Amino acid sequence: MKIHLIAIGGAAMHNLAIALHKKGFAVTGSDDVVYEPSKSRLDKYGLLPAEMGWDESRITPDIDAIILGMHARVDNPELLKAQELGLKIYSYPAYIYEQSKDKIRVVIGGSHGKTTITSMILHVLNYHQKEFDYLVGAQLAGFDTMVKITDTAPIMVIEGDEYLASPIDRRPKFHLYHANIAVISGIAWDHINVFPTFADYVEQFSKFIDTITPNGKLIYCELDEELKKTVEQSTANVVKIPYGIPAHEVEDGITYLLPQHTALNVFGDHNLMNLNAAKQVCAQLGINEEGFNAAIGSFAGAAKRLELISAVNQTNVYKDFAHSPSKLKATIHAVKSQFTDRKLVAFMELHTFSSLNKEFLKEYKGAMSDADLAIVYIDAKTFEQKKMQPLTERDIKDAFEDEKLLYFDNAEQLEAYLKRLNYQSTNLLMMSSGTYAGLDLPTLATGLTTK
């Protein structure tokens, strides 16, 4: 098979390119710019385009399939040439389905926890030496790529994002997979540039349920009221399996699953719910509770999901991908609840289109209230880049309803302030889906005053 990927440099796209290369396909690609780590990883496999930019001469009649990344535009010259030649054009989720349509497809959806649930399932399957393919949204320890596609694996585990599939396919990605086993972790409004109202957003999850194969399984968090209502209203021909927070206890900062008293490396109500979702999926795949518990104790977490950077004296430093209101609140609550004898400094970066929208910003009300010190950072240049009306410190404090909240729009001043604090019996939690203000987090962590 000869495959060409337009916008090969994206996180999912470059991993898909590597996976198809490993499968033995002839893979080429193009992009206008490729950043690290995609650049080095593509180069390692001889897949990095020799020249950046778009060139319609790359598109030839002998190409079996074009895979179109979301970064490309509808007037991309390579896309136009492919359309002119009548080539098969797929979004990457459509191509993933094409490669997995004869497998059992497990699709993990929801506004939060998708990567962690997917990672937990992969960890347990790997522990028990099961054969499986996968698509996950983070680099995992023990896994070379974020995508694996083979001819022989009977199962494919897919992290199902609700964002759009491609510039010419405006359906949410998770609608294209037609799950045999589906998970929905929760519903919390996001992506307002695509789903301008909460009702629009919720509707995508109703449609997702309708895409599950007849008599398929729907595993959902019954503690999420909006999700529970959506599932109960659905008339889809699926088996509905609810889950909540499993029995557990916390001793000296370590969470144990009960009744087996299995020690975990992860913590917090949301991680425990994620774990329960993974457990229900694994049960459908033939792994019983004893087998699941034997494996999950060694799960260290997905990258950037409450990732421990440093632990010195009575000070832990974490980084987390949290950026939406629900993720922010849950992550702060998790750390504060796990270490009740420590203070918590919580820093988060606002940089997504949704979070910088003045109306949507109101959704952050009380999201950082569990922190002893809350800090919000916005790169002042972000407003220019996104062509948005700048927010003020007053806007931020009003939206979060926190007069004590500190606001920074200068990275150097933020770094200097964080370094001046005394972190004795205090944890530092840094949250962003961006660059964390460009801070060198490991270096910052090692330089903190902790006693």
Short mmCIF file of N, CA and C in Angstrom, two decimals, residues 84-142:
data_model
loop_
_atom_site.label_atom_id
_atom_site.label_comp_id
_atom_site.label_asym_id
_atom_site.label_seq_id
_atom_site.Cartn_x
_atom_site.Cartn_y
_atom_site.Cartn_z
N GLU A 84 -8.85 15.97 -7.51
CA GLU A 84 -8.89 16.01 -8.98
C GLU A 84 -8.61 14.63 -9.57
N LEU A 85 -7.67 13.89 -8.94
CA LEU A 85 -7.32 12.55 -9.44
C LEU A 85 -8.30 11.47 -8.97
N GLY A 86 -9.22 11.84 -8.09
CA GLY A 86 -10.21 10.87 -7.61
C GLY A 86 -9.61 9.85 -6.65
N LEU A 87 -8.54 10.24 -5.92
CA LEU A 87 -7.93 9.31 -4.97
C LEU A 87 -8.80 9.16 -3.72
N LYS A 88 -8.61 8.05 -3.01
CA LYS A 88 -9.33 7.84 -1.75
C LYS A 88 -8.71 8.76 -0.69
N ILE A 89 -9.56 9.56 -0.06
CA ILE A 89 -9.11 10.53 0.93
C ILE A 89 -9.79 10.21 2.26
N TYR A 90 -8.98 10.00 3.29
CA TYR A 90 -9.50 9.66 4.61
C TYR A 90 -9.05 10.71 5.63
N SER A 91 -9.87 10.97 6.63
CA SER A 91 -9.38 11.60 7.85
C SER A 91 -8.65 10.50 8.61
N TYR A 92 -7.83 10.87 9.61
CA TYR A 92 -7.13 9.78 10.30
C TYR A 92 -8.09 8.89 11.08
N PRO A 93 -9.18 9.40 11.71
CA PRO A 93 -10.10 8.45 12.36
C PRO A 93 -10.79 7.53 11.37
N ALA A 94 -11.12 8.04 10.18
CA ALA A 94 -11.74 7.19 9.17
C ALA A 94 -10.78 6.09 8.73
N TYR A 95 -9.48 6.43 8.64
CA TYR A 95 -8.51 5.42 8.24
C TYR A 95 -8.27 4.41 9.36
N ILE A 96 -8.30 4.87 10.61
CA ILE A 96 -8.19 3.94 11.73
C ILE A 96 -9.34 2.94 11.69
N TYR A 97 -10.55 3.40 11.41
CA TYR A 97 -11.68 2.47 11.30
C TYR A 97 -11.44 1.49 10.15
N GLU A 98 -10.95 1.99 9.04
CA GLU A 98 -10.70 1.13 7.88
C GLU A 98 -9.74 0.00 8.23
N GLN A 99 -8.77 0.32 9.08
CA GLN A 99 -7.76 -0.67 9.46
C GLN A 99 -8.23 -1.58 10.61
N SER A 100 -9.35 -1.24 11.25
CA SER A 100 -9.78 -2.01 12.42
C SER A 100 -11.20 -2.55 12.32
N LYS A 101 -11.80 -2.47 11.13
CA LYS A 101 -13.22 -2.82 11.00
C LYS A 101 -13.50 -4.30 11.23
N ASP A 102 -12.48 -5.13 11.17
CA ASP A 102 -12.67 -6.56 11.44
C ASP A 102 -12.20 -6.94 12.85
N LYS A 103 -11.92 -5.95 13.68
CA LYS A 103 -11.46 -6.19 15.05
C LYS A 103 -12.55 -5.80 16.05
N ILE A 104 -12.37 -6.18 17.31
CA ILE A 104 -13.20 -5.65 18.39
C ILE A 104 -12.67 -4.25 18.70
N ARG A 105 -13.51 -3.24 18.50
CA ARG A 105 -13.08 -1.85 18.70
C ARG A 105 -13.58 -1.34 20.05
N VAL A 106 -12.63 -0.98 20.91
CA VAL A 106 -12.94 -0.37 22.20
C VAL A 106 -12.66 1.12 22.04
N VAL A 107 -13.68 1.96 22.22
CA VAL A 107 -13.53 3.41 22.00
C VAL A 107 -13.81 4.15 23.30
N ILE A 108 -12.83 4.94 23.74
CA ILE A 108 -12.92 5.66 25.00
C ILE A 108 -13.26 7.12 24.70
N GLY A 109 -14.48 7.55 25.05
CA GLY A 109 -14.91 8.92 24.84
C GLY A 109 -15.18 9.62 26.16
N GLY A 110 -15.42 10.93 26.08
CA GLY A 110 -15.71 11.71 27.28
C GLY A 110 -14.91 13.00 27.30
N SER A 111 -15.37 13.96 28.08
CA SER A 111 -14.70 15.27 28.12
C SER A 111 -13.41 15.24 28.92
N HIS A 112 -13.22 14.23 29.74
CA HIS A 112 -12.01 14.15 30.56
C HIS A 112 -11.68 12.68 30.84
N GLY A 113 -10.41 12.42 31.08
CA GLY A 113 -10.00 11.07 31.47
C GLY A 113 -9.77 10.08 30.34
N LYS A 114 -9.97 10.51 29.09
CA LYS A 114 -9.86 9.56 27.96
C LYS A 114 -8.47 8.92 27.89
N THR A 115 -7.45 9.77 27.94
CA THR A 115 -6.08 9.25 27.80
C THR A 115 -5.74 8.32 28.96
N THR A 116 -6.14 8.69 30.17
CA THR A 116 -5.82 7.86 31.33
C THR A 116 -6.53 6.51 31.27
N ILE A 117 -7.82 6.52 30.93
CA ILE A 117 -8.56 5.25 30.83
C ILE A 117 -7.95 4.36 29.75
N THR A 118 -7.67 4.97 28.59
CA THR A 118 -7.05 4.20 27.49
C THR A 118 -5.71 3.63 27.94
N SER A 119 -4.91 4.45 28.60
CA SER A 119 -3.59 4.02 29.05
C SER A 119 -3.68 2.88 30.05
N MET A 120 -4.65 2.94 30.95
CA MET A 120 -4.84 1.88 31.93
C MET A 120 -5.21 0.56 31.26
N ILE A 121 -6.09 0.63 30.28
CA ILE A 121 -6.49 -0.59 29.55
C ILE A 121 -5.28 -1.19 28.84
N LEU A 122 -4.50 -0.34 28.18
CA LEU A 122 -3.31 -0.83 27.46
C LEU A 122 -2.31 -1.46 28.43
N HIS A 123 -2.15 -0.83 29.58
CA HIS A 123 -1.21 -1.35 30.58
C HIS A 123 -1.63 -2.75 31.04
N VAL A 124 -2.93 -2.91 31.32
CA VAL A 124 -3.42 -4.21 31.80
C VAL A 124 -3.31 -5.28 30.70
N LEU A 125 -3.69 -4.93 29.48
CA LEU A 125 -3.58 -5.88 28.37
C LEU A 125 -2.13 -6.28 28.13
N ASN A 126 -1.25 -5.30 28.22
CA ASN A 126 0.18 -5.55 28.02
C ASN A 126 0.73 -6.46 29.13
N TYR A 127 0.31 -6.21 30.36
CA TYR A 127 0.73 -7.01 31.52
C TYR A 127 0.36 -8.47 31.31
N HIS A 128 -0.82 -8.70 30.75
CA HIS A 128 -1.28 -10.08 30.54
C HIS A 128 -0.92 -10.62 29.15
N GLN A 129 -0.04 -9.89 28.46
CA GLN A 129 0.53 -10.32 27.17
C GLN A 129 -0.56 -10.62 26.13
N LYS A 130 -1.60 -9.78 26.13
CA LYS A 130 -2.63 -9.87 25.10
C LYS A 130 -2.16 -9.17 23.84
N GLU A 131 -2.64 -9.61 22.71
CA GLU A 131 -2.29 -8.95 21.45
C GLU A 131 -3.35 -7.91 21.13
N PHE A 132 -2.93 -6.68 20.88
CA PHE A 132 -3.90 -5.61 20.62
C PHE A 132 -3.25 -4.48 19.83
N ASP A 133 -4.08 -3.76 19.09
CA ASP A 133 -3.68 -2.51 18.45
C ASP A 133 -4.23 -1.36 19.29
N TYR A 134 -3.76 -0.14 19.01
CA TYR A 134 -4.22 0.97 19.83
C TYR A 134 -3.98 2.32 19.16
N LEU A 135 -4.72 3.31 19.65
CA LEU A 135 -4.51 4.72 19.35
C LEU A 135 -4.75 5.48 20.65
N VAL A 136 -3.72 6.15 21.14
CA VAL A 136 -3.82 6.85 22.42
C VAL A 136 -3.21 8.24 22.29
N GLY A 137 -3.66 9.19 23.10
CA GLY A 137 -3.27 10.58 22.94
C GLY A 137 -2.06 11.04 23.72
N ALA A 138 -1.26 10.12 24.24
CA ALA A 138 -0.04 10.50 24.97
C ALA A 138 1.00 9.41 24.80
N GLN A 139 2.25 9.80 24.97
CA GLN A 139 3.33 8.82 24.91
C GLN A 139 3.33 8.03 26.22
N LEU A 140 3.30 6.70 26.14
CA LEU A 140 3.22 5.87 27.33
C LEU A 140 4.53 5.11 27.55
N ALA A 141 4.89 4.94 28.81
CA ALA A 141 6.07 4.15 29.15
C ALA A 141 5.88 2.72 28.66
N GLY A 142 6.87 2.19 27.97
CA GLY A 142 6.79 0.83 27.47
C GLY A 142 6.19 0.70 26.09
#
